[in-house]
PDB file of C-alpha atoms in Angstrom:
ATOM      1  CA  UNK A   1      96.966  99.420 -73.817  1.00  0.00           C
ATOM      2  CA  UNK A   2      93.222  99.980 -73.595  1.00  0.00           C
ATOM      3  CA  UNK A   3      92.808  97.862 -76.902  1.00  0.00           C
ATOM      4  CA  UNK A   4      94.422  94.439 -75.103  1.00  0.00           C
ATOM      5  CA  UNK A   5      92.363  95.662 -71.520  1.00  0.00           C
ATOM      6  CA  UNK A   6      88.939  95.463 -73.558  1.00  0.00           C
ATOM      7  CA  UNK A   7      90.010  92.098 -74.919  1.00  0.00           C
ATOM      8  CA  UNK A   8      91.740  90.820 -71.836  1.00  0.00           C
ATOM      9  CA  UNK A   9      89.026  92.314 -69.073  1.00  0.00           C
ATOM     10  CA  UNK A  10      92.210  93.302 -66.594  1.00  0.00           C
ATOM     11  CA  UNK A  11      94.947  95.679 -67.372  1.00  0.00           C
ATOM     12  CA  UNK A  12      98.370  95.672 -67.018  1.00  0.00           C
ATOM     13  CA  UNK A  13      99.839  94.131 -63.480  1.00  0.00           C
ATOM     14  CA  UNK A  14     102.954  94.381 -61.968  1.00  0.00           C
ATOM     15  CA  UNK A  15     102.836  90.557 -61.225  1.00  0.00           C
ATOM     16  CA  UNK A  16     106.068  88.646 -61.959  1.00  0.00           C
ATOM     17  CA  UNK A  17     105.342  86.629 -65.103  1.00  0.00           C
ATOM     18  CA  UNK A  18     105.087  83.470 -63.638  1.00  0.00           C
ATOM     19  CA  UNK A  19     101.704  84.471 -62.098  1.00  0.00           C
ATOM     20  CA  UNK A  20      99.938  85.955 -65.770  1.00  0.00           C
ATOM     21  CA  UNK A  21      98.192  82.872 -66.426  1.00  0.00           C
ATOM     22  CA  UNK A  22      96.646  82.905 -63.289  1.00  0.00           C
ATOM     23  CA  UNK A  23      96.038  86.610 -63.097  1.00  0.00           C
ATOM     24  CA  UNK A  24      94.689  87.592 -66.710  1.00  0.00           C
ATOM     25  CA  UNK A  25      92.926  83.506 -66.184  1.00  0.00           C
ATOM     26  CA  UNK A  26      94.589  82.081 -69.280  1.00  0.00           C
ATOM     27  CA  UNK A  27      94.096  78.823 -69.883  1.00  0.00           C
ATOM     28  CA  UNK A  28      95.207  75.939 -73.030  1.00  0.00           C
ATOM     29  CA  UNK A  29      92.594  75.658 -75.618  1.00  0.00           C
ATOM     30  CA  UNK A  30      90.510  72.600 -73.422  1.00  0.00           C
ATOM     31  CA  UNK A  31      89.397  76.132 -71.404  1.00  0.00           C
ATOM     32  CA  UNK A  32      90.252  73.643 -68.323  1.00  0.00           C
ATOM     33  CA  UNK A  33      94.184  73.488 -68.181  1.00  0.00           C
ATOM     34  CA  UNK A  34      95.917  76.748 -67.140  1.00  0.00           C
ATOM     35  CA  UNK A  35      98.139  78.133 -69.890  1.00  0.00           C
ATOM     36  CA  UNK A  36     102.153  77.409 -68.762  1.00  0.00           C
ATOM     37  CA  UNK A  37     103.514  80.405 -67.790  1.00  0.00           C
ATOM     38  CA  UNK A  38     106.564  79.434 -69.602  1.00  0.00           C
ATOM     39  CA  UNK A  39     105.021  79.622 -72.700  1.00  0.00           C
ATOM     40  CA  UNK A  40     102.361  82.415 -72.296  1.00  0.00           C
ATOM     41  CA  UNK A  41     103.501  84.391 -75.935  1.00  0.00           C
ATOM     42  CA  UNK A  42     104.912  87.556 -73.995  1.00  0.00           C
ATOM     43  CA  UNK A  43     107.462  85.570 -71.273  1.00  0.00           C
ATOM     44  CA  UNK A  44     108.533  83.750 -74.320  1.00  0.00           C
ATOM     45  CA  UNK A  45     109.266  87.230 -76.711  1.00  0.00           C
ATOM     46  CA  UNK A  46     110.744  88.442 -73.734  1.00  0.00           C
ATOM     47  CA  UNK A  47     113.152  85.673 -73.149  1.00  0.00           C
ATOM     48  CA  UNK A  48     113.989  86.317 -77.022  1.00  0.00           C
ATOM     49  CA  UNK A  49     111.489  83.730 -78.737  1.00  0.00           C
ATOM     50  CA  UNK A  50     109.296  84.737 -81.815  1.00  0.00           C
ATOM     51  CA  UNK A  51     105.723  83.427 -81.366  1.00  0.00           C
ATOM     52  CA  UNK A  52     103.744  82.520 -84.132  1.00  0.00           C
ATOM     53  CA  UNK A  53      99.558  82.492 -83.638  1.00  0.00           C
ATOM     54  CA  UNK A  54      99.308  80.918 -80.155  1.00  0.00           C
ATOM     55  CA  UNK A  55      96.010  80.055 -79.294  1.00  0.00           C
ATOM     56  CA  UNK A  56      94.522  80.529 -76.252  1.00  0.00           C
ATOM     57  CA  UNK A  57      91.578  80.734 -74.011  1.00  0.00           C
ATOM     58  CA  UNK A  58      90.747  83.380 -71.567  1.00  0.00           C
ATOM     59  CA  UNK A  59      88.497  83.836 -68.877  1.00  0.00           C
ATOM     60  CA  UNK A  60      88.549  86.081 -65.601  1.00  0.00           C
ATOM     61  CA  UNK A  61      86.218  87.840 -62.896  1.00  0.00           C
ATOM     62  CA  UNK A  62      85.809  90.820 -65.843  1.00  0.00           C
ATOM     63  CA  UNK A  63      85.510  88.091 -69.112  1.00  0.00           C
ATOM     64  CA  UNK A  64      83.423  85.461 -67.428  1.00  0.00           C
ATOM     65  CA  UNK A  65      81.840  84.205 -70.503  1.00  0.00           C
ATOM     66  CA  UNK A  66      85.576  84.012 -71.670  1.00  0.00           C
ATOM     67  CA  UNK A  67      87.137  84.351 -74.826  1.00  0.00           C
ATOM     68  CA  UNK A  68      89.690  83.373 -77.799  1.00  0.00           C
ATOM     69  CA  UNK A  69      92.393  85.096 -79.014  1.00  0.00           C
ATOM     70  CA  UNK A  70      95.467  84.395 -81.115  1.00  0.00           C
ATOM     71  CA  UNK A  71      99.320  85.636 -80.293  1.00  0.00           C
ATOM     72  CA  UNK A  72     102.153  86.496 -82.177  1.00  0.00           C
ATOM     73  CA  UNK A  73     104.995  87.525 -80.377  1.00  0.00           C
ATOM     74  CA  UNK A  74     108.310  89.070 -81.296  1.00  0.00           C
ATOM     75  CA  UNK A  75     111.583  90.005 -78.734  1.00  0.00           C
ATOM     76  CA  UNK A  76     111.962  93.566 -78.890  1.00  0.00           C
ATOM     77  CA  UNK A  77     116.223  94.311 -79.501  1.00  0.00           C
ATOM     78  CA  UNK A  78     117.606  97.705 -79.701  1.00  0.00           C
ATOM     79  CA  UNK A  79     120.629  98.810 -82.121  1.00  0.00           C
ATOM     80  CA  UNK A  80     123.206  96.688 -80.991  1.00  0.00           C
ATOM     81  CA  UNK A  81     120.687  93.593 -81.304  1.00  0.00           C
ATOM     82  CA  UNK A  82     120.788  93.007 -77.088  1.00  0.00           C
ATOM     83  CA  UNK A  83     117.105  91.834 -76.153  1.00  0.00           C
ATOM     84  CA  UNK A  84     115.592  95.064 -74.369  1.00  0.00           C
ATOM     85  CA  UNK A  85     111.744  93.512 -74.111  1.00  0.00           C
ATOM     86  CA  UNK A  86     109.333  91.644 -76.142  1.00  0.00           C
ATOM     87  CA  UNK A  87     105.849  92.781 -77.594  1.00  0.00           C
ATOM     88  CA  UNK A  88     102.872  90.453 -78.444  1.00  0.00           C
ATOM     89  CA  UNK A  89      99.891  90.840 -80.580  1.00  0.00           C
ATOM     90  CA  UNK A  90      97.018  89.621 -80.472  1.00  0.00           C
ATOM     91  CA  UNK A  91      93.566  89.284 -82.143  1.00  0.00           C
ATOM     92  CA  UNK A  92      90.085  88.010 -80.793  1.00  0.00           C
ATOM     93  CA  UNK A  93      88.862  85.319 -82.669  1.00  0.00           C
ATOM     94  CA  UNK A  94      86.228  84.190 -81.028  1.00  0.00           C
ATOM     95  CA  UNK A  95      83.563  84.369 -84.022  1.00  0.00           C
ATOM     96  CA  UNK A  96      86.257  82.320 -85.814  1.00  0.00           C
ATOM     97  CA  UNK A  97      85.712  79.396 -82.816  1.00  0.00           C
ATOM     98  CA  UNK A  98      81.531  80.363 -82.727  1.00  0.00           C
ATOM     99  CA  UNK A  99      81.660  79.405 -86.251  1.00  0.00           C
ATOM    100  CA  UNK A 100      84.161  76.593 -86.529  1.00  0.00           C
ATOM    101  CA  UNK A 101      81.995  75.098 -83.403  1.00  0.00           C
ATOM    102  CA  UNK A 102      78.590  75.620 -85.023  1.00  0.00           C
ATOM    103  CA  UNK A 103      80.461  74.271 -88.455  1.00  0.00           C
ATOM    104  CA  UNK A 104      81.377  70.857 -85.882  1.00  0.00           C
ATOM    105  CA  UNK A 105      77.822  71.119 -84.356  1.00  0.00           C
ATOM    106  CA  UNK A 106      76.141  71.087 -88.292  1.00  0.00           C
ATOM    107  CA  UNK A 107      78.820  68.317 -89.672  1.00  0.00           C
ATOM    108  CA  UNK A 108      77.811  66.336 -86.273  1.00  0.00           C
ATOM    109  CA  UNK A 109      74.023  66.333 -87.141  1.00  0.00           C
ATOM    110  CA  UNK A 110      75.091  65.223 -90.975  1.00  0.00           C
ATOM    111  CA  UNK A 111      77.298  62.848 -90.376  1.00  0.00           C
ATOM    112  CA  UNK A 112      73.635  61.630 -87.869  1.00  0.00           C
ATOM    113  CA  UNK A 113      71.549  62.202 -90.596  1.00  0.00           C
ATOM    114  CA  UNK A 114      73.727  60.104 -92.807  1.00  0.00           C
ATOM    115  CA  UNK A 115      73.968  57.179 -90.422  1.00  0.00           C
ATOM    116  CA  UNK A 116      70.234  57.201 -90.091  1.00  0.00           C
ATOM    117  CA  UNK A 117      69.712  57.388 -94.126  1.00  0.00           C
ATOM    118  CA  UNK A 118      72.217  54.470 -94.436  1.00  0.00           C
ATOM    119  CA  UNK A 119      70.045  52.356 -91.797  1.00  0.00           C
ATOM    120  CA  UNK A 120      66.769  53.328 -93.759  1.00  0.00           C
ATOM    121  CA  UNK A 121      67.766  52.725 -96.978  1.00  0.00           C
ATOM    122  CA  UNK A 122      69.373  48.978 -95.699  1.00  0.00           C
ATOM    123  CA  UNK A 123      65.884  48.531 -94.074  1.00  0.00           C
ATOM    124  CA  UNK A 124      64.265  49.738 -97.059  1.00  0.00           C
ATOM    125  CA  UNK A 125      66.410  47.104 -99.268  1.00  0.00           C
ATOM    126  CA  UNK A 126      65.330  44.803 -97.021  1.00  0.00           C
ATOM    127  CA  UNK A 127      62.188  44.976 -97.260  1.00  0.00           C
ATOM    128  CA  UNK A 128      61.550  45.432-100.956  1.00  0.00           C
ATOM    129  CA  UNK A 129      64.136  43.055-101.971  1.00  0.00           C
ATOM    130  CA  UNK A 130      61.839  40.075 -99.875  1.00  0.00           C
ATOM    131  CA  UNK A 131      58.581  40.464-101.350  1.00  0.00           C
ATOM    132  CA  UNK A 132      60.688  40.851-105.073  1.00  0.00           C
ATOM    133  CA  UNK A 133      62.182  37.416-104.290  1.00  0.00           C
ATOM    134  CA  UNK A 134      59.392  36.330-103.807  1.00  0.00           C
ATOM    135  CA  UNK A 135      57.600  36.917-106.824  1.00  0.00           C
ATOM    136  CA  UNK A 136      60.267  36.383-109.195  1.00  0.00           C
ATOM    137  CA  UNK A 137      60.608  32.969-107.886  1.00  0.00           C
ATOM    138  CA  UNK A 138      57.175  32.294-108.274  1.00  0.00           C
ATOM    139  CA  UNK A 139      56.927  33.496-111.150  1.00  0.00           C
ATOM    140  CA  UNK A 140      59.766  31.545-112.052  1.00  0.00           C
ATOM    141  CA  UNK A 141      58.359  28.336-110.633  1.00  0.00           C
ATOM    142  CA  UNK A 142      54.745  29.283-112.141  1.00  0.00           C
ATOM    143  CA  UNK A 143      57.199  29.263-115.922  1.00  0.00           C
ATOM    144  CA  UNK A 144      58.937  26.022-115.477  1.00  0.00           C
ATOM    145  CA  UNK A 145      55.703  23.812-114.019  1.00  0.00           C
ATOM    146  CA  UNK A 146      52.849  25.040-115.920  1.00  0.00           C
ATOM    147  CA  UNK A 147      55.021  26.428-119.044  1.00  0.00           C
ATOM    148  CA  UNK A 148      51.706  24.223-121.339  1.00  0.00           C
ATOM    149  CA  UNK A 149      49.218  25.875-119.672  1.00  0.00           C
ATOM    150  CA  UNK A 150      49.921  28.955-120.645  1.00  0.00           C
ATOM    151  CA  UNK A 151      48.735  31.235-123.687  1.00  0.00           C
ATOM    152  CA  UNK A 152      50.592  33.081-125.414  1.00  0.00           C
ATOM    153  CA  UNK A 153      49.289  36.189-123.326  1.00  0.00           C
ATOM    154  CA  UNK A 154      49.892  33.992-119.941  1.00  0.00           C
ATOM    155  CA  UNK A 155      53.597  33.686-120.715  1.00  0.00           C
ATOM    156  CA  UNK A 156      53.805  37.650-122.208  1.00  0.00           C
ATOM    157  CA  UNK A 157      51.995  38.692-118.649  1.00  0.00           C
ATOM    158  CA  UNK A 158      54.910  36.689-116.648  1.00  0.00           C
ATOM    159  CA  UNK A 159      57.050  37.916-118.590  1.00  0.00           C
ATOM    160  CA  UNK A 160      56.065  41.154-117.990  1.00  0.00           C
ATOM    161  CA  UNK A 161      55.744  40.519-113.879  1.00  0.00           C
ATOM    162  CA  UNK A 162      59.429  38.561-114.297  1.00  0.00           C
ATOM    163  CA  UNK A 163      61.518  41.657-116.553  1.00  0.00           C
ATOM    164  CA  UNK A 164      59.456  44.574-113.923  1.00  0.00           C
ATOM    165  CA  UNK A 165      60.441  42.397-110.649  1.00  0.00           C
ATOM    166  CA  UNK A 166      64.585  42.311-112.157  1.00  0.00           C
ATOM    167  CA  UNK A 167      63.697  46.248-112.984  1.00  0.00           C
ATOM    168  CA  UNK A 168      63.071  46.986-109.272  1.00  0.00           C
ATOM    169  CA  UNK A 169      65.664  45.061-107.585  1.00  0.00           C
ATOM    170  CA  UNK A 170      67.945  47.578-109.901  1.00  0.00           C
ATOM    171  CA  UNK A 171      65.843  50.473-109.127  1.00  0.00           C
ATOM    172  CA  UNK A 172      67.130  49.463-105.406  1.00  0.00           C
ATOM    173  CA  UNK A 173      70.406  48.866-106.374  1.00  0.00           C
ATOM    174  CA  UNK A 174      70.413  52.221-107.444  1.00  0.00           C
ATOM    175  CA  UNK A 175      69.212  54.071-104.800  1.00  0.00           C
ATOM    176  CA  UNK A 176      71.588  52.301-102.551  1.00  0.00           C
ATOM    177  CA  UNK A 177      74.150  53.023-105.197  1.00  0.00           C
ATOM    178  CA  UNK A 178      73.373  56.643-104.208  1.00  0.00           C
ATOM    179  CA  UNK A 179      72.872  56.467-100.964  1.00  0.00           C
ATOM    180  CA  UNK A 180      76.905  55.704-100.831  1.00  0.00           C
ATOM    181  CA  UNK A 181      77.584  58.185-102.962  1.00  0.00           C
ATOM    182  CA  UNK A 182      75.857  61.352-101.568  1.00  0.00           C
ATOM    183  CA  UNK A 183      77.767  60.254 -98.434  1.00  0.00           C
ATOM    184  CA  UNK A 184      81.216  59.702 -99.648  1.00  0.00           C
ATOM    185  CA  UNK A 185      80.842  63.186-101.286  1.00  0.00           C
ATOM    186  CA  UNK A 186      79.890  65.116 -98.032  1.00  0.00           C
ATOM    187  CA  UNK A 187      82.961  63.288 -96.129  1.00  0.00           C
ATOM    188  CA  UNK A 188      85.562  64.225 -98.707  1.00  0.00           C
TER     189      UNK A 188
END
């Protein structure tokens, strides 16, 4: 009919069915492998088969770009329920694939994006969590071996430098903390 022609490029042939998938260039969802003709939707209604959404790529001198479509296909019986023919449906979904593609292509560039935040914020960690070591050890060593020579406001200020280093290894902690998070909840 003129509907499948406009889909398919190439109208109807009288070539046995063992040469459609060659003819009408129908090929297994790689776009590579030629579809079986076995199996194309219509040999298999017509042998008496239903067919439930085949997929399926095609491509030909008239559909170069090639395109997707879906089959369903059904043995057609007459009264006495002998098989007279088959008859196959089938839709284009080829915005479906542009947009399952482009919904692989964006997930790809996350999942990137992801890996790269994870390495930053490790690096980050890193290299905070060094120079935090370091001056809560000091600080800790400045405490226990001058402890006398201290003021009251001496020992408040380390204190101070002591309880706001712990505060920013948690503030990194946290971050990192997430970090993990946001990504778990885009993978799920």
């Amino acid at each position: 009919n003129p509907a499948a022609e406009r889909l398919l490029g190439l109208g109807a042939t009288e070539a046995p069915p063992a040469e459609w998938s060659r003819h009408y260039g129908v090929f297994l969802p790689d776009q590579v492998t030629p579809y079986p003709a076995e199996r194309l939707p219509l040999a298999r209604a017509i042998r008496g088969e239903t067919v439930n959404a085949d997929e399926l790529f095609v491509r030909n001198s008239k559909v170069p770009q090639g395109t997707w479509l879906i089959f369903t296909g059904t043995p057609l019986k007459d009264e006495h329920g002998l098989l007279r023919g088959g008859i196959v449906v089938f839709q284009d979904i080829r915005e479906q694939k542009q947009r399952d593609e482009e919904g692989r292509k964006y997930t790809a560039l996350v999942e990137a994006a992801n890996k790269e935040l994870e390495a930053f914020s490790y690096s980050v960690s890193h290299d905070l969590r060094a120079p935090l070591r370091a001056i809560d050890g000091y600080s800790r060593i400045l405490g226990e071996d001058y402890a006398g020579s201290f003021d009251d406001e001496g020992r408040r200020l380390l204190d101070v430098i002591r309880t706001n280093a712990r505060k920013m290894g948690q503030l990194i902690d946290d971050i990192l903390a997430f970090s993990r998070a946001g990504r778990q909840e885009m993978s799920v």
